[in-house]
Amino acid sequence: MNIFLKEKKIIFGSLLVLFVGVLVWTHFSNDITNKQANTDNIQNKQVDSKDSKKDASGSGAVSNTNLNPNSESKPEPIFYPIDRVVDGDTVAVNMSGDAMLVRIIGIDSPEVDSDYTEQECFGAEASAKLKELLTDKTVRMEYDTNQGMLDKYGRLLAYLFLEDGTNVGGYMIDNGYAREYTFDSLYMYQKEFRDAEHVAREQKLGLWAPDACAKQNEIK
């Protein structure tokens, strides 16, 4: 009887140890599985993060550069050859093979002798200066919405600029070969031209010089 009880206790104890062992192993296995899953999640997140950074600094950056409006090239300005100089404020510009008369906005120079006008004081000098400035040159034309496209004689109305940025009308006033001229309404460079004439008058340049004209010292 005692032997039977001892054997039963041994068997029960063995089963208890086995049961506890199974529980411990199951818990340990689950813990390892969870840790591995967490590790995999962390690694996946790190990979995703690296891929995102790569996209941001790689192909994404190229797209951003392409979409940057500042990276788009601006259209090149068009420069036209000078066909001839008519007088100190009018030229003919070669536009696609046609010589188009252009009246420079905002200036008035003395007239030269022609079929339509009589020679005025300092007219020849003004015409010669404009020829000197524009011979073998090209110009960019800038229009003014306040002045319209054509004058009553059918001439284009525009400001002229050399390739170095020189404002042709401003140059003529600066050096005393033309005066500021407002026809009917305000124009874009009116203040600059008026200021330039004021300086030329004070410095007695060109047509403003006391001895510029023997009989006439004023532009009509």
XYZ file of C-alpha atoms in Angstrom:
220
model
C 0.000 0.000 0.000
C 2.770 2.419 0.919
C 4.658 1.462 -2.217
C 1.544 2.133 -4.320
C 1.099 5.566 -2.749
C 4.731 6.437 -3.305
C 4.506 5.445 -6.990
C 1.324 7.501 -7.367
C 3.042 10.523 -5.810
C 6.021 10.080 -8.112
C 3.773 9.862 -11.170
C 1.723 12.881 -10.070
C 4.884 14.860 -9.389
C 6.290 13.957 -12.757
C 3.090 15.038 -14.473
C 3.111 18.289 -12.530
C 6.704 19.003 -13.529
C 5.886 18.179 -17.145
C 2.827 20.464 -17.085
C 4.810 23.328 -15.605
C 7.540 22.745 -18.147
C 5.044 22.903 -20.968
C 3.624 26.171 -19.618
C 7.081 27.677 -19.258
C 8.086 26.581 -22.746
C 4.873 27.914 -24.256
C 5.341 31.281 -22.568
C 8.989 31.379 -23.615
C 8.120 30.538 -27.217
C 5.429 33.220 -27.351
C 7.846 35.733 -25.913
C 10.439 34.908 -28.545
C 7.795 35.124 -31.277
C 6.580 38.509 -30.044
C 10.103 39.840 -29.787
C 10.871 38.637 -33.289
C 7.684 40.245 -34.574
C 8.583 43.517 -32.895
C 12.066 43.320 -34.354
C 10.628 42.695 -37.817
C 8.252 45.641 -37.425
C 11.079 47.925 -36.368
C 13.231 46.797 -39.288
C 10.346 47.273 -41.696
C 9.745 50.782 -40.381
C 13.443 51.594 -40.750
C 13.408 50.322 -44.330
C 10.272 52.337 -45.088
C 11.869 55.409 -43.550
C 15.017 54.971 -45.645
C 12.943 54.475 -48.779
C 10.983 57.628 -48.013
C 14.174 59.613 -47.525
C 15.573 58.166 -50.721
C 12.448 59.240 -52.601
C 12.637 62.711 -51.084
C 16.288 63.171 -52.003
C 16.203 61.141 -55.187
C 13.509 61.094 -57.818
C 11.317 63.405 -55.727
C 14.000 66.084 -55.701
C 14.242 65.918 -59.475
C 10.490 66.373 -59.758
C 10.585 69.335 -57.408
C 13.351 70.901 -59.451
C 11.403 70.390 -62.646
C 8.306 71.939 -61.112
C 10.192 74.975 -59.800
C 8.892 77.940 -61.828
C 12.224 79.732 -61.368
C 13.984 76.953 -63.276
C 11.973 77.675 -66.423
C 13.892 79.694 -68.975
C 12.503 83.099 -69.896
C 11.937 83.889 -73.563
C 14.857 85.641 -75.198
C 14.228 89.263 -76.218
C 14.039 89.946 -79.956
C 16.489 92.441 -81.439
C 15.901 93.977 -84.871
C 18.528 95.464 -87.194
C 18.383 99.194 -87.869
C 17.581 99.827 -91.531
C 18.230 103.580 -91.455
C 17.970 106.696 -89.311
C 15.411 109.245 -90.514
C 16.168 111.991 -87.995
C 16.920 112.380 -84.298
C 13.724 110.700 -83.084
C 12.641 108.412 -85.937
C 14.274 105.308 -87.395
C 13.415 102.482 -89.765
C 13.729 99.016 -88.231
C 14.108 95.853 -90.298
C 11.305 93.554 -89.183
C 11.219 90.272 -91.098
C 12.549 91.955 -94.210
C 10.276 95.002 -94.030
C 11.563 98.441 -93.034
C 9.100 99.730 -90.438
C 9.235 103.368 -89.330
C 9.446 103.732 -85.557
C 8.859 106.986 -83.691
C 10.697 106.880 -80.363
C 8.262 107.550 -77.516
C 8.929 110.439 -75.161
C 11.480 112.470 -77.124
C 11.467 115.226 -79.725
C 14.543 116.233 -81.663
C 14.976 119.155 -84.079
C 13.715 118.466 -87.604
C 15.946 117.902 -90.597
C 15.283 119.197 -94.092
C 12.925 116.852 -95.925
C 9.872 116.812 -98.172
C 7.703 117.322 -95.100
C 9.785 119.451 -92.727
C 12.200 122.345 -92.766
C 15.635 122.235 -91.244
C 15.650 123.234 -87.575
C 18.472 124.347 -85.362
C 20.589 121.381 -84.246
C 18.544 118.977 -86.386
C 21.542 117.808 -88.405
C 23.590 117.254 -85.241
C 20.799 115.252 -83.591
C 20.332 113.090 -86.668
C 24.090 112.505 -86.950
C 24.308 111.485 -83.285
C 21.510 108.942 -83.650
C 23.181 107.508 -86.763
C 26.439 107.233 -84.842
C 24.655 105.441 -82.006
C 22.651 103.003 -84.146
C 24.762 102.245 -87.228
C 25.216 98.462 -87.569
C 23.312 97.934 -84.320
C 20.235 95.949 -83.373
C 17.506 97.197 -81.058
C 14.804 95.782 -78.853
C 11.439 97.525 -79.049
C 9.262 98.136 -76.022
C 5.701 99.345 -76.428
C 3.572 101.487 -74.110
C -0.140 100.774 -73.701
C -0.753 104.432 -72.814
C 0.567 105.572 -76.195
C -1.008 103.123 -78.613
C 0.805 101.216 -81.354
C 0.786 103.791 -84.187
C 0.860 107.563 -84.497
C -1.253 109.524 -86.995
C 1.401 109.015 -89.675
C 1.286 105.237 -89.334
C 4.642 104.952 -87.549
C 5.134 102.415 -84.789
C 5.439 103.976 -81.338
C 8.081 102.333 -79.170
C 11.056 102.753 -76.892
C 14.314 101.437 -78.328
C 16.988 99.593 -76.362
C 20.444 98.504 -77.462
C 21.779 95.069 -76.564
C 23.802 96.602 -73.712
C 20.570 97.956 -72.203
C 20.965 101.581 -73.321
C 17.634 103.379 -73.604
C 18.070 105.185 -76.935
C 15.544 107.929 -76.173
C 17.072 108.518 -72.765
C 20.542 108.716 -74.304
C 19.464 111.398 -76.766
C 17.955 113.522 -73.977
C 20.894 112.923 -71.624
C 23.328 114.332 -74.157
C 21.241 117.276 -75.329
C 20.176 115.951 -78.743
C 16.459 115.824 -77.916
C 14.049 117.122 -75.335
C 11.402 115.274 -73.359
C 8.103 115.168 -75.220
C 4.676 114.263 -73.835
C 2.177 114.017 -76.680
C -1.151 113.367 -75.001
C -0.837 111.144 -71.925
C 1.620 109.883 -69.361
C 4.155 107.345 -70.574
C 6.379 104.804 -68.902
C 9.690 106.698 -68.750
C 8.288 110.211 -68.431
C 9.882 111.032 -65.077
C 13.301 109.711 -66.107
C 13.197 111.652 -69.380
C 12.105 114.872 -67.694
C 14.831 114.536 -65.080
C 17.373 113.898 -67.840
C 16.297 117.021 -69.723
C 16.593 119.092 -66.550
C 20.192 117.954 -66.088
C 21.067 118.526 -69.766
C 19.626 122.046 -69.598
C 21.592 122.877 -66.451
C 24.799 121.536 -67.962
C 24.053 123.317 -71.271
C 24.605 120.201 -73.326
C 23.961 119.940 -77.055
C 21.029 122.033 -78.207
C 20.906 123.718 -74.786
C 24.329 125.287 -75.247
C 24.251 129.111 -75.657
C 26.033 128.913 -78.997
C 24.177 125.854 -80.333
C 22.094 127.903 -82.738
C 22.864 131.175 -84.402
C 19.257 132.115 -85.132
C 17.166 129.638 -83.188
C 17.703 128.175 -79.724
C 14.408 126.397 -79.233
C 12.954 123.209 -80.699
C 9.668 123.739 -82.423
